[in-house]
mmCIF file of C-alpha atoms in Angstrom:
data_model
loop_
_atom_site.group_PDB
_atom_site.id
_atom_site.type_symbol
_atom_site.label_atom_id
_atom_site.label_comp_id
_atom_site.label_asym_id
_atom_site.label_seq_id
_atom_site.Cartn_x
_atom_site.Cartn_y
_atom_site.Cartn_z
ATOM 1 C CA MET V 1 -6.054 3.221 39.054
ATOM 2 C CA ALA V 2 -8.171 6.267 38.222
ATOM 3 C CA GLU V 3 -5.678 7.331 35.558
ATOM 4 C CA ALA V 4 -5.820 3.881 33.953
ATOM 5 C CA ALA V 5 -9.623 3.942 33.940
ATOM 6 C CA VAL V 6 -9.640 7.330 32.194
ATOM 7 C CA ILE V 7 -7.150 6.152 29.556
ATOM 8 C CA ARG V 8 -9.188 3.019 28.859
ATOM 9 C CA ALA V 9 -12.401 5.052 28.555
ATOM 10 C CA LEU V 10 -10.797 7.595 26.215
ATOM 11 C CA ALA V 11 -9.327 4.777 24.112
ATOM 12 C CA PHE V 12 -12.869 3.750 23.187
ATOM 13 C CA TYR V 13 -14.995 6.882 23.376
ATOM 14 C CA GLY V 14 -12.495 9.069 21.503
ATOM 15 C CA PRO V 15 -12.536 6.973 18.293
ATOM 16 C CA LEU V 16 -16.269 6.395 18.665
ATOM 17 C CA ALA V 17 -16.858 10.170 18.727
ATOM 18 C CA LEU V 18 -14.729 10.585 15.601
ATOM 19 C CA VAL V 19 -16.724 7.908 13.767
ATOM 20 C CA VAL V 20 -20.053 9.453 14.788
ATOM 21 C CA ALA V 21 -18.897 12.955 13.764
ATOM 22 C CA ALA V 22 -17.573 11.739 10.392
ATOM 23 C CA GLY V 23 -20.777 9.793 9.784
ATOM 24 C CA ALA V 24 -22.937 12.812 10.574
ATOM 25 C CA LEU V 25 -20.876 14.945 8.188
ATOM 26 C CA VAL V 26 -20.694 12.522 5.262
ATOM 27 C CA ARG V 27 -23.963 10.585 5.781
ATOM 28 C CA PRO V 28 -22.758 7.357 4.137
ATOM 29 C CA ASP V 29 -25.185 5.258 2.139
ATOM 30 C CA ARG V 30 -25.993 1.648 3.006
ATOM 31 C CA ARG V 31 -23.152 0.194 0.965
ATOM 32 C CA ARG V 32 -20.553 2.556 2.357
ATOM 33 C CA ALA V 33 -21.729 1.958 5.920
ATOM 34 C CA GLY V 34 -21.429 -1.759 5.260
ATOM 35 C CA ALA V 35 -17.900 -1.208 3.972
ATOM 36 C CA ALA V 36 -17.044 0.624 7.193
ATOM 37 C CA LEU V 37 -18.380 -2.293 9.251
ATOM 38 C CA LEU V 38 -16.379 -4.766 7.166
ATOM 39 C CA ALA V 39 -13.176 -2.768 7.644
ATOM 40 C CA THR V 40 -13.798 -2.636 11.380
ATOM 41 C CA LEU V 41 -14.224 -6.406 11.516
ATOM 42 C CA TRP V 42 -10.964 -6.831 9.619
ATOM 43 C CA ASP V 43 -9.150 -4.539 12.055
ATOM 44 C CA LEU V 44 -10.679 -6.268 15.067
ATOM 45 C CA ALA V 45 -9.260 -9.598 13.938
ATOM 46 C CA ALA V 46 -5.927 -8.270 12.673
ATOM 47 C CA LEU V 47 -5.230 -5.991 15.636
ATOM 48 C CA LEU V 48 -5.997 -8.721 18.141
ATOM 49 C CA ALA V 49 -3.482 -10.992 16.400
ATOM 50 C CA VAL V 50 -0.880 -8.189 16.256
ATOM 51 C CA ASN V 51 -1.311 -7.421 19.949
ATOM 52 C CA VAL V 52 -0.880 -11.076 20.898
ATOM 53 C CA VAL V 53 2.353 -11.178 18.871
ATOM 54 C CA ALA V 54 3.445 -7.809 20.315
ATOM 55 C CA ALA V 55 3.234 -9.124 23.883
ATOM 56 C CA ARG V 56 5.360 -12.154 23.007
ATOM 57 C CA ALA V 57 7.882 -10.166 20.938
ATOM 58 C CA GLY V 58 8.253 -7.481 23.595
ATOM 59 C CA TRP V 59 6.991 -4.642 21.382
ATOM 60 C CA TRP V 60 4.426 -3.605 23.991
ATOM 61 C CA ARG V 61 2.118 -5.030 26.618
ATOM 62 C CA PHE V 62 -0.966 -3.898 28.497
ATOM 63 C CA ASP V 63 -0.653 -3.506 32.255
ATOM 64 C CA THR V 64 -4.321 -3.933 33.108
ATOM 65 C CA VAL V 65 -6.522 -6.232 35.146
ATOM 66 C CA GLY V 66 -10.034 -7.233 34.019
ATOM 67 C CA GLY V 67 -12.019 -6.562 30.888
ATOM 68 C CA GLU V 68 -9.461 -8.100 28.531
ATOM 69 C CA VAL V 69 -9.435 -10.333 25.456
ATOM 70 C CA ALA V 70 -6.178 -12.256 24.986
ATOM 71 C CA GLY V 71 -4.489 -9.741 27.271
ATOM 72 C CA VAL V 72 -5.810 -6.685 25.385
ATOM 73 C CA PRO V 73 -8.200 -4.267 27.151
ATOM 74 C CA VAL V 74 -11.555 -4.412 25.393
ATOM 75 C CA GLU V 75 -11.832 -0.622 25.250
ATOM 76 C CA ALA V 76 -8.448 -0.231 23.561
ATOM 77 C CA TRP V 77 -9.157 -3.095 21.160
ATOM 78 C CA LEU V 78 -12.543 -1.754 20.062
ATOM 79 C CA GLY V 79 -11.360 1.860 19.919
ATOM 80 C CA TRP V 80 -8.313 1.012 17.839
ATOM 81 C CA ALA V 81 -10.453 -0.964 15.390
ATOM 82 C CA LEU V 82 -12.922 1.919 15.080
ATOM 83 C CA LEU V 83 -10.130 4.450 14.548
ATOM 84 C CA TRP V 84 -8.449 2.383 11.832
ATOM 85 C CA GLY V 85 -11.535 0.690 10.394
ATOM 86 C CA ALA V 86 -14.771 2.657 10.486
ATOM 87 C CA PHE V 87 -13.352 6.197 10.745
ATOM 88 C CA PRO V 88 -11.277 6.261 7.510
ATOM 89 C CA ALA V 89 -14.047 4.343 5.708
ATOM 90 C CA VAL V 90 -16.582 7.133 6.271
ATOM 91 C CA LEU V 91 -14.238 10.020 5.534
ATOM 92 C CA PRO V 92 -14.966 11.972 2.314
ATOM 93 C CA ARG V 93 -13.786 9.997 -0.717
ATOM 94 C CA ARG V 94 -11.710 12.882 -1.987
ATOM 95 C CA VAL V 95 -9.268 12.421 0.910
ATOM 96 C CA PRO V 96 -6.322 10.413 -0.546
ATOM 97 C CA ALA V 97 -5.654 7.016 1.004
ATOM 98 C CA VAL V 98 -1.990 7.943 1.537
ATOM 99 C CA ALA V 99 -3.015 11.006 3.551
ATOM 100 C CA VAL V 100 -5.419 8.913 5.632
ATOM 101 C CA VAL V 101 -2.755 6.329 6.458
ATOM 102 C CA ALA V 102 -0.163 8.998 7.257
ATOM 103 C CA GLY V 103 -2.566 10.861 9.524
ATOM 104 C CA LEU V 104 -3.652 7.771 11.457
ATOM 105 C CA VAL V 105 -0.060 6.578 11.877
ATOM 106 C CA TRP V 106 0.894 10.015 13.211
ATOM 107 C CA ILE V 107 -1.983 9.868 15.708
ATOM 108 C CA ASP V 108 -0.829 6.431 16.823
ATOM 109 C CA LEU V 109 2.776 7.549 17.256
ATOM 110 C CA VAL V 110 1.579 10.384 19.498
ATOM 111 C CA LEU V 111 -0.976 8.452 21.540
ATOM 112 C CA MET V 112 0.887 5.193 22.170
ATOM 113 C CA PRO V 113 3.487 6.790 24.530
ATOM 114 C CA LEU V 114 0.696 8.774 26.222
ATOM 115 C CA GLY V 115 -1.084 5.518 27.031
ATOM 116 C CA HIS V 116 1.234 4.766 29.949
ATOM 117 C CA PRO V 117 0.637 3.100 32.420
ATOM 118 C CA VAL V 118 -2.018 1.125 30.509
ATOM 119 C CA VAL V 119 0.358 0.572 27.573
ATOM 120 C CA VAL V 120 3.957 -0.338 28.406
ATOM 121 C CA LEU V 121 6.150 0.145 25.340
ATOM 122 C CA GLY V 122 9.245 -1.876 24.572
ATOM 123 C CA ASP V 123 12.371 -0.635 22.852
ATOM 124 C CA ASP V 124 11.228 -1.982 19.456
ATOM 125 C CA TRP V 125 7.616 -0.859 19.636
ATOM 126 C CA LEU V 126 7.922 0.960 16.297
ATOM 127 C CA VAL V 127 8.477 -2.434 14.646
ATOM 128 C CA GLY V 128 5.146 -3.570 16.055
ATOM 129 C CA GLU V 129 3.542 -0.345 14.846
ATOM 130 C CA ALA V 130 4.792 -1.034 11.315
ATOM 131 C CA VAL V 131 3.455 -4.593 11.452
ATOM 132 C CA ALA V 132 0.063 -3.303 12.621
ATOM 133 C CA VAL V 133 -0.079 -0.782 9.773
ATOM 134 C CA VAL V 134 0.724 -3.456 7.177
ATOM 135 C CA ALA V 135 -1.543 -6.146 8.635
ATOM 136 C CA ALA V 136 -4.521 -4.064 9.776
ATOM 137 C CA LEU V 137 -4.697 -0.413 8.703
ATOM 138 C CA VAL V 138 -3.758 -0.616 5.018
ATOM 139 C CA PRO V 139 -5.700 -3.805 4.119
ATOM 140 C CA GLY V 140 -8.754 -2.616 6.052
ATOM 141 C CA LEU V 141 -8.739 0.769 4.336
ATOM 142 C CA LEU V 142 -8.333 -0.791 0.873
ATOM 143 C CA LEU V 143 -11.103 -3.288 1.608
ATOM 144 C CA ALA V 144 -13.474 -0.520 2.662
ATOM 145 C CA ARG V 145 -12.746 1.676 -0.352
ATOM 146 C CA GLU V 146 -12.929 -1.110 -2.929
ATOM 147 C CA THR V 147 -16.167 -2.394 -1.375
ATOM 148 C CA ALA V 148 -17.749 1.063 -1.370
ATOM 149 C CA ARG V 149 -16.737 1.606 -4.998
ATOM 150 C CA ARG V 150 -17.569 -1.970 -6.006
ATOM 151 C CA ARG V 151 -14.185 -2.603 -7.582
ATOM 152 C CA SER V 152 -11.514 -5.350 -7.423
ATOM 153 C CA LEU V 153 -13.901 -8.274 -6.927
ATOM 154 C CA THR V 154 -11.144 -10.859 -6.505
ATOM 155 C CA PHE V 155 -9.500 -8.752 -3.802
ATOM 156 C CA ARG V 156 -12.789 -8.209 -1.973
ATOM 157 C CA VAL V 157 -13.691 -11.888 -2.026
ATOM 158 C CA GLY V 158 -10.180 -12.924 -0.980
ATOM 159 C CA MET V 159 -10.190 -10.507 1.949
ATOM 160 C CA GLN V 160 -13.605 -11.670 3.113
ATOM 161 C CA VAL V 161 -12.557 -15.318 2.933
ATOM 162 C CA ALA V 162 -9.328 -14.522 4.820
ATOM 163 C CA LEU V 163 -11.314 -12.666 7.489
ATOM 164 C CA PHE V 164 -13.818 -15.496 7.878
ATOM 165 C CA ILE V 165 -11.109 -18.170 8.027
ATOM 166 C CA GLY V 166 -9.170 -16.081 10.530
ATOM 167 C CA LEU V 167 -12.187 -15.747 12.806
ATOM 168 C CA ILE V 168 -12.981 -19.465 12.571
ATOM 169 C CA ALA V 169 -9.330 -20.422 13.119
ATOM 170 C CA GLY V 170 -9.120 -18.160 16.152
ATOM 171 C CA ALA V 171 -12.307 -19.592 17.638
ATOM 172 C CA ALA V 172 -11.161 -23.150 16.875
ATOM 173 C CA THR V 173 -7.769 -22.531 18.482
ATOM 174 C CA GLN V 174 -9.390 -21.107 21.602
ATOM 175 C CA ALA V 175 -11.762 -24.073 21.745
ATOM 176 C CA VAL V 176 -8.818 -26.493 21.574
ATOM 177 C CA LEU V 177 -6.958 -24.653 24.318
ATOM 178 C CA ASP V 178 -10.065 -24.595 26.523
ATOM 179 C CA ALA V 179 -10.798 -28.279 25.947
ATOM 180 C CA THR V 180 -7.217 -29.497 26.411
ATOM 181 C CA GLY V 181 -6.128 -27.217 29.237
ATOM 182 C CA GLY V 182 -3.906 -25.163 26.962
ATOM 183 C CA SER V 183 -2.067 -28.046 25.312
ATOM 184 C CA TRP V 184 -2.441 -28.986 21.646
ATOM 185 C CA ALA V 185 -0.702 -32.297 22.410
ATOM 186 C CA ARG V 186 -3.741 -33.493 24.353
ATOM 187 C CA LEU V 187 -5.837 -33.366 21.201
ATOM 188 C CA ARG V 188 -4.105 -36.621 20.142
ATOM 189 C CA LEU V 189 -3.860 -35.895 16.435
ATOM 190 C CA ASP V 190 -2.358 -39.358 15.873
ATOM 191 C CA ARG V 191 -5.608 -41.146 16.743
ATOM 192 C CA PRO V 192 -7.588 -42.468 13.716
ATOM 193 C CA GLY V 193 -10.878 -41.099 15.067
ATOM 194 C CA VAL V 194 -9.419 -37.611 15.425
ATOM 195 C CA GLN V 195 -7.940 -37.742 11.921
ATOM 196 C CA LEU V 196 -11.277 -38.847 10.441
ATOM 197 C CA ALA V 197 -13.077 -36.044 12.272
ATOM 198 C CA LEU V 198 -10.607 -33.455 10.977
ATOM 199 C CA GLN V 199 -11.017 -34.784 7.431
ATOM 200 C CA ALA V 200 -14.792 -34.588 7.822
ATOM 201 C CA ILE V 201 -14.509 -30.982 8.973
ATOM 202 C CA ALA V 202 -12.331 -30.129 5.971
ATOM 203 C CA LEU V 203 -14.791 -31.815 3.603
ATOM 204 C CA LEU V 204 -17.734 -30.010 5.181
ATOM 205 C CA THR V 205 -16.116 -26.641 4.456
ATOM 206 C CA VAL V 206 -15.902 -27.381 0.722
ATOM 207 C CA PRO V 207 -19.530 -26.403 -0.089
ATOM 208 C CA ALA V 208 -19.046 -23.114 1.763
ATOM 209 C CA LEU V 209 -15.923 -22.244 -0.216
ATOM 210 C CA ALA V 210 -17.617 -23.336 -3.446
ATOM 211 C CA ALA V 211 -20.590 -21.106 -2.648
ATOM 212 C CA VAL V 212 -18.295 -18.099 -2.191
ATOM 213 C CA GLY V 213 -16.709 -18.818 -5.560
ATOM 214 C CA GLU V 214 -20.129 -19.186 -7.186
ATOM 215 C CA LEU V 215 -21.276 -15.809 -5.897
ATOM 216 C CA ALA V 216 -18.146 -14.223 -7.369
ATOM 217 C CA ARG V 217 -18.024 -16.082 -10.707
ATOM 218 C CA ARG V 218 -21.706 -16.227 -11.535
ATOM 219 C CA GLY V 219 -23.097 -13.305 -9.552
ATOM 220 C CA ARG V 220 -20.196 -10.829 -9.556
ATOM 221 C CA GLY V 221 -20.590 -10.277 -5.833
ATOM 222 C CA THR V 222 -19.608 -11.541 -2.388
ATOM 223 C CA PRO V 223 -21.309 -13.286 0.578
ATOM 224 C CA TYR V 224 -21.272 -10.047 2.582
ATOM 225 C CA PRO V 225 -24.857 -8.717 2.828
ATOM 226 C CA PHE V 226 -23.745 -5.155 2.003
ATOM 227 C CA ASP V 227 -21.774 -6.334 -1.045
ATOM 228 C CA PRO V 228 -24.166 -8.811 -2.694
ATOM 229 C CA PRO V 229 -24.119 -10.289 -6.222
ATOM 230 C CA ASP V 230 -25.740 -8.372 -9.073
ATOM 231 C CA ARG V 231 -27.827 -11.358 -10.142
ATOM 232 C CA LEU V 232 -29.588 -14.216 -8.401
ATOM 233 C CA VAL V 233 -27.196 -17.163 -8.113
ATOM 234 C CA THR V 234 -28.933 -20.555 -8.328
ATOM 235 C CA SER V 235 -26.061 -22.680 -9.635
ATOM 236 C CA GLY V 236 -23.338 -24.699 -7.911
ATOM 237 C CA PRO V 237 -24.119 -25.397 -4.240
ATOM 238 C CA TYR V 238 -27.137 -23.100 -4.522
ATOM 239 C CA SER V 239 -28.810 -25.558 -6.886
ATOM 240 C CA TYR V 240 -28.939 -28.018 -3.973
ATOM 241 C CA VAL V 241 -29.627 -25.853 -0.906
ATOM 242 C CA ALA V 242 -30.414 -22.173 -0.415
ATOM 243 C CA ASN V 243 -28.002 -21.653 2.496
ATOM 244 C CA PRO V 244 -24.903 -23.712 1.624
ATOM 245 C CA MET V 245 -22.481 -21.620 3.666
ATOM 246 C CA GLN V 246 -24.594 -21.711 6.818
ATOM 247 C CA VAL V 247 -25.329 -25.437 6.482
ATOM 248 C CA SER V 248 -21.683 -26.221 5.809
ATOM 249 C CA MET V 249 -20.268 -24.262 8.723
ATOM 250 C CA THR V 250 -22.960 -25.371 11.172
ATOM 251 C CA LEU V 251 -22.186 -29.029 10.482
ATOM 252 C CA ALA V 252 -18.431 -28.373 10.671
ATOM 253 C CA LEU V 253 -18.818 -26.688 14.074
ATOM 254 C CA VAL V 254 -20.962 -29.557 15.378
ATOM 255 C CA VAL V 255 -18.291 -32.082 14.354
ATOM 256 C CA TRP V 256 -15.580 -29.867 15.838
ATOM 257 C CA GLY V 257 -17.488 -29.592 19.105
ATOM 258 C CA ALA V 258 -18.009 -33.351 19.222
ATOM 259 C CA LEU V 259 -14.294 -33.921 18.583
ATOM 260 C CA LEU V 260 -13.345 -31.638 21.465
ATOM 261 C CA GLY V 261 -16.212 -32.733 23.705
ATOM 262 C CA SER V 262 -17.133 -29.056 23.919
ATOM 263 C CA TRP V 263 -20.781 -28.163 24.404
ATOM 264 C CA ALA V 264 -19.773 -24.510 23.993
ATOM 265 C CA VAL V 265 -18.740 -25.107 20.361
ATOM 266 C CA VAL V 266 -21.891 -27.134 19.666
ATOM 267 C CA GLY V 267 -23.907 -24.352 21.266
ATOM 268 C CA LEU V 268 -22.166 -21.812 19.049
ATOM 269 C CA ALA V 269 -23.254 -23.845 16.016
ATOM 270 C CA VAL V 270 -26.851 -23.962 17.278
ATOM 271 C CA VAL V 271 -26.932 -20.222 18.038
ATOM 272 C CA GLY V 272 -25.453 -19.441 14.620
ATOM 273 C CA ALA V 273 -28.013 -21.634 12.892
ATOM 274 C CA ALA V 274 -30.850 -20.038 14.869
ATOM 275 C CA PHE V 275 -29.659 -16.540 13.967
ATOM 276 C CA SER V 276 -29.300 -17.513 10.310
ATOM 277 C CA ALA V 277 -32.762 -19.072 10.208
ATOM 278 C CA GLY V 278 -34.316 -16.168 12.097
ATOM 279 C CA ILE V 279 -33.145 -12.567 11.793
ATOM 280 C CA ALA V 280 -30.554 -13.095 9.046
ATOM 281 C CA GLY V 281 -32.867 -15.369 7.075
ATOM 282 C CA TRP V 282 -35.717 -12.890 7.228
ATOM 283 C CA HIS V 283 -33.463 -10.022 6.102
ATOM 284 C CA GLU V 284 -31.987 -12.070 3.254
ATOM 285 C CA ASP V 285 -35.389 -13.262 2.067
ATOM 286 C CA THR V 286 -36.776 -9.726 2.068
ATOM 287 C CA ASP V 287 -33.763 -8.321 0.230
ATOM 288 C CA LEU V 288 -33.706 -11.041 -2.450
ATOM 289 C CA ARG V 289 -37.473 -10.856 -2.941
ATOM 290 C CA GLU V 290 -37.248 -7.121 -3.538
ATOM 291 C CA ARG V 291 -34.262 -7.359 -5.900
ATOM 292 C CA HIS V 292 -35.187 -10.479 -7.901
ATOM 293 C CA GLY V 293 -38.957 -10.822 -7.623
ATOM 294 C CA GLU V 294 -40.487 -13.851 -9.348
ATOM 295 C CA ALA V 295 -37.088 -15.436 -10.036
ATOM 296 C CA TRP V 296 -36.534 -15.695 -6.271
ATOM 297 C CA TYR V 297 -40.017 -17.179 -5.699
ATOM 298 C CA ALA V 298 -39.416 -19.774 -8.433
ATOM 299 C CA TYR V 299 -36.078 -20.743 -6.919
ATOM 300 C CA ARG V 300 -37.414 -21.057 -3.361
ATOM 301 C CA ARG V 301 -40.320 -23.217 -4.532
ATOM 302 C CA HIS V 302 -37.790 -25.869 -5.537
ATOM 303 C CA VAL V 303 -34.806 -25.415 -3.192
ATOM 304 C CA ARG V 304 -35.043 -25.649 0.597
ATOM 305 C CA THR V 305 -33.153 -23.475 3.065
ATOM 306 C CA TRP V 306 -31.427 -26.113 5.182
ATOM 307 C CA TRP V 307 -32.159 -29.557 3.708
ATOM 308 C CA PRO V 308 -30.179 -30.239 0.496
ATOM 309 C CA ARG V 309 -31.750 -31.812 -2.570
ATOM 310 C CA ALA V 310 -30.401 -35.160 -3.817
ATOM 311 C CA ARG V 311 -30.378 -33.841 -7.399
ATOM 312 C CA PRO V 312 -29.977 -30.196 -8.410
ATOM 313 C CA TRP V 313 -32.701 -27.808 -9.466
ATOM 314 C CA VAL V 314 -31.624 -26.148 -12.717
ATOM 315 C CA GLY V 315 -33.632 -23.135 -13.814
ATOM 316 C CA THR V 316 -32.098 -22.776 -17.289
ATOM 317 C CA THR V 317 -30.597 -25.580 -19.363
ATOM 318 C CA ALA V 318 -26.819 -25.717 -19.769
ATOM 319 C CA ALA V 319 -24.761 -27.356 -22.532
ATOM 320 C CA LEU V 320 -21.649 -29.530 -22.489
ATOM 321 C CA TYR V 321 -19.827 -29.421 -25.840
ATOM 322 C CA VAL V 322 -17.923 -32.585 -26.776
ATOM 323 C CA ALA V 323 -15.575 -32.763 -29.763
ATOM 324 C CA PRO V 324 -16.620 -35.374 -32.342
ATOM 325 C CA GLY V 325 -13.883 -37.825 -33.294
ATOM 326 C CA CYS V 326 -12.150 -37.458 -29.937
ATOM 327 C CA ASP V 327 -12.526 -40.825 -28.201
ATOM 328 C CA PRO V 328 -11.691 -39.620 -24.649
ATOM 329 C CA CYS V 329 -14.035 -36.640 -25.050
ATOM 330 C CA ALA V 330 -16.807 -38.847 -26.413
ATOM 331 C CA GLY V 331 -16.295 -41.258 -23.538
ATOM 332 C CA VAL V 332 -16.692 -38.460 -21.013
ATOM 333 C CA GLY V 333 -19.832 -37.273 -22.783
ATOM 334 C CA ARG V 334 -21.364 -40.783 -22.775
ATOM 335 C CA TRP V 335 -20.502 -41.260 -19.100
ATOM 336 C CA ILE V 336 -22.138 -37.955 -18.134
ATOM 337 C CA ALA V 337 -25.205 -38.627 -20.298
ATOM 338 C CA GLY V 338 -25.613 -42.111 -18.794
ATOM 339 C CA ARG V 339 -26.143 -40.544 -15.363
ATOM 340 C CA ARG V 340 -29.118 -38.477 -16.536
ATOM 341 C CA PRO V 341 -27.798 -35.021 -15.607
ATOM 342 C CA ALA V 342 -30.480 -32.507 -14.655
ATOM 343 C CA GLY V 343 -30.738 -29.506 -16.971
ATOM 344 C CA LEU V 344 -27.675 -30.416 -19.049
ATOM 345 C CA ARG V 345 -27.572 -31.239 -22.768
ATOM 346 C CA ILE V 346 -24.590 -33.012 -24.327
ATOM 347 C CA ARG V 347 -23.853 -31.276 -27.634
ATOM 348 C CA PRO V 348 -21.247 -31.828 -30.389
ATOM 349 C CA ALA V 349 -18.565 -29.141 -30.423
ATOM 350 C CA THR V 350 -19.444 -28.443 -34.075
ATOM 351 C CA ASP V 351 -22.621 -26.765 -32.762
ATOM 352 C CA ALA V 352 -20.663 -24.429 -30.465
ATOM 353 C CA PRO V 353 -20.966 -20.650 -30.988
ATOM 354 C CA HIS V 354 -17.189 -20.320 -31.439
ATOM 355 C CA PRO V 355 -14.220 -22.658 -32.022
ATOM 356 C CA LEU V 356 -13.439 -24.920 -29.072
ATOM 357 C CA GLY V 357 -10.234 -26.731 -28.226
ATOM 358 C CA ARG V 358 -11.369 -28.535 -25.062
ATOM 359 C CA LEU V 359 -14.421 -30.028 -23.433
ATOM 360 C CA THR V 360 -16.528 -26.912 -22.817
ATOM 361 C CA TYR V 361 -19.443 -26.112 -20.513
ATOM 362 C CA VAL V 362 -21.800 -23.196 -21.153
ATOM 363 C CA GLY V 363 -24.330 -22.431 -18.435
ATOM 364 C CA GLY V 364 -27.794 -21.090 -19.042
ATOM 365 C CA ASP V 365 -26.558 -17.750 -17.709
ATOM 366 C CA GLY V 366 -23.725 -17.646 -20.270
ATOM 367 C CA HIS V 367 -20.993 -18.769 -17.872
ATOM 368 C CA GLU V 368 -18.388 -20.693 -19.872
ATOM 369 C CA THR V 369 -15.496 -22.863 -18.769
ATOM 370 C CA SER V 370 -13.424 -25.638 -20.302
ATOM 371 C CA GLY V 371 -11.296 -28.682 -19.551
ATOM 372 C CA VAL V 372 -11.377 -30.087 -16.023
ATOM 373 C CA ALA V 373 -13.539 -27.166 -14.872
ATOM 374 C CA ALA V 374 -16.114 -28.033 -17.571
ATOM 375 C CA PHE V 375 -16.122 -31.650 -16.403
ATOM 376 C CA ALA V 376 -16.645 -30.452 -12.840
ATOM 377 C CA ARG V 377 -19.545 -28.248 -13.926
ATOM 378 C CA ALA V 378 -21.146 -31.251 -15.615
ATOM 379 C CA LEU V 379 -20.755 -33.300 -12.408
ATOM 380 C CA GLU V 380 -22.792 -30.657 -10.572
ATOM 381 C CA HIS V 381 -25.801 -31.639 -12.696
ATOM 382 C CA ILE V 382 -25.813 -35.311 -11.594
ATOM 383 C CA HIS V 383 -26.341 -35.517 -7.833
ATOM 384 C CA LEU V 384 -24.976 -34.210 -4.532
ATOM 385 C CA GLY V 385 -22.225 -36.809 -4.202
ATOM 386 C CA TRP V 386 -20.669 -35.993 -7.558
ATOM 387 C CA ALA V 387 -21.242 -32.296 -6.900
ATOM 388 C CA VAL V 388 -18.955 -32.365 -3.838
ATOM 389 C CA LEU V 389 -16.172 -33.756 -6.051
ATOM 390 C CA ALA V 390 -16.944 -31.011 -8.562
ATOM 391 C CA TRP V 391 -16.600 -28.324 -5.906
ATOM 392 C CA LEU V 392 -13.217 -29.722 -4.915
ATOM 393 C CA LEU V 393 -12.083 -29.532 -8.542
ATOM 394 C CA LEU V 394 -13.301 -25.941 -8.786
ATOM 395 C CA LEU V 395 -11.275 -24.761 -5.776
ATOM 396 C CA PRO V 396 -8.538 -22.271 -6.761
ATOM 397 C CA GLY V 397 -5.272 -24.078 -7.378
ATOM 398 C CA LEU V 398 -6.561 -27.636 -7.091
ATOM 399 C CA GLY V 399 -8.452 -27.593 -10.382
ATOM 400 C CA ARG V 400 -5.470 -26.026 -12.124
ATOM 401 C CA PHE V 401 -3.190 -28.762 -10.782
ATOM 402 C CA VAL V 402 -5.543 -31.502 -11.981
ATOM 403 C CA GLN V 403 -5.713 -29.840 -15.410
ATOM 404 C CA LEU V 404 -1.913 -29.884 -15.631
ATOM 405 C CA VAL V 405 -1.891 -33.591 -14.778
ATOM 406 C CA VAL V 406 -4.584 -34.328 -17.379
ATOM 407 C CA ASP V 407 -2.645 -32.397 -20.016
ATOM 408 C CA ALA V 408 0.548 -34.242 -19.105
ATOM 409 C CA VAL V 409 -1.050 -37.661 -19.715
ATOM 410 C CA GLY V 410 -2.449 -36.725 -23.119
ATOM 411 C CA GLY V 411 -5.645 -34.878 -22.302
ATOM 412 C CA GLY V 412 -4.527 -31.529 -23.682
ATOM 413 C CA PRO V 413 -6.405 -29.271 -26.106
ATOM 414 C CA LEU V 414 -7.270 -30.330 -29.643
ATOM 415 C CA ALA V 415 -4.702 -29.598 -32.331
ATOM 416 C CA GLU V 416 -7.443 -28.050 -34.463
ATOM 417 C CA PRO V 417 -10.317 -26.284 -32.634
ATOM 418 C CA VAL V 418 -13.782 -27.153 -33.911
ATOM 419 C CA GLY V 419 -17.136 -25.367 -33.889
ATOM 420 C CA GLY V 420 -18.214 -21.815 -34.456
ATOM 421 C CA SER V 421 -20.366 -22.460 -37.502
ATOM 422 C CA ALA V 422 -23.733 -22.556 -35.766
ATOM 423 C CA PRO V 423 -25.425 -20.319 -33.189
ATOM 424 C CA HIS V 424 -25.556 -21.569 -29.627
ATOM 425 C CA ALA V 425 -28.875 -23.014 -28.557
ATOM 426 C CA ALA V 426 -28.960 -23.943 -24.897
#
């Protein structure tokens, strides 16, 4: 028992000491420290999943009692995540990533057998080690380095979304198991009320996903506080409410808790909302006020934190270019104009700054898109109901599929692009 307690303590305090020593030597800046935290979160989620699979596959198991999460000792879980997440993230940048991975794998190969009797290895434990390296160590290290260097935006955003979805999915799965006594069958997915609730949850997540995309496309940044956009983003969901991700996920958790009859899930939503409105909200407000000044004040005078507007607030006027002589295009333009879009001017494509072959949207910030995506952007200027449809159309993959369908039924690009003879005037 004493030997097991020592192993569990060393499994946490050893990596923690390495992280502290590396941090004291390198003295990472705010962004790099944030990257280290993000990598640690990734490894926490990934390693927990790998360890659950390892126990079922017979790669290894933990022979412990008490202080466990999904059968994994908390000390080992946290220590492993620190060793693979925070520690390599704060090492000097001149150390090659290949050398870091090789060194950490070597340490693992030495320490795993020494972890007996806490860790009981199976015959194929090296297979589990390889899976852990691929699922946790390498992605976490790449995420930390690309975040610190502010490169590979699509990769960074994708990893953050995957991490967030993984955490939510894990919490949702645990909530189902707690509420149904460990049986998914008791959730009764065939009941109409359950199906409607699940559809509502899916729909409520759309603004959150759209907000992530808006931060990347229009702001060149991510939702992570240590990896923020370069510019103030006030378009898309942010033109309706200042905290679209928090509002979206809070409502989704409330519906999920009601579906399961779980006060714990509802309480989680309330605690999350309170934290967002309190400490996180104060930090975000201070940071944005310092970085964007009067632009932030102007935005917050018109857009509330938690209560969405019925119609969007548009700080700078956008333009929707419609090709003259194209009956379908003209029909779309008339339909949009008839709904009195806020901050959007319908312009003939002959006034465009360059030749256009499709319906084209140009935002006040210079963001340009065409086809179905342009139509979706125009919908955002009407009201919240149409905006939700727009955000669905702007989701990766779905909008592309709809564009292919539109092209297939005759809505393809013009044979002869028009425009380009006059300067753009938004």
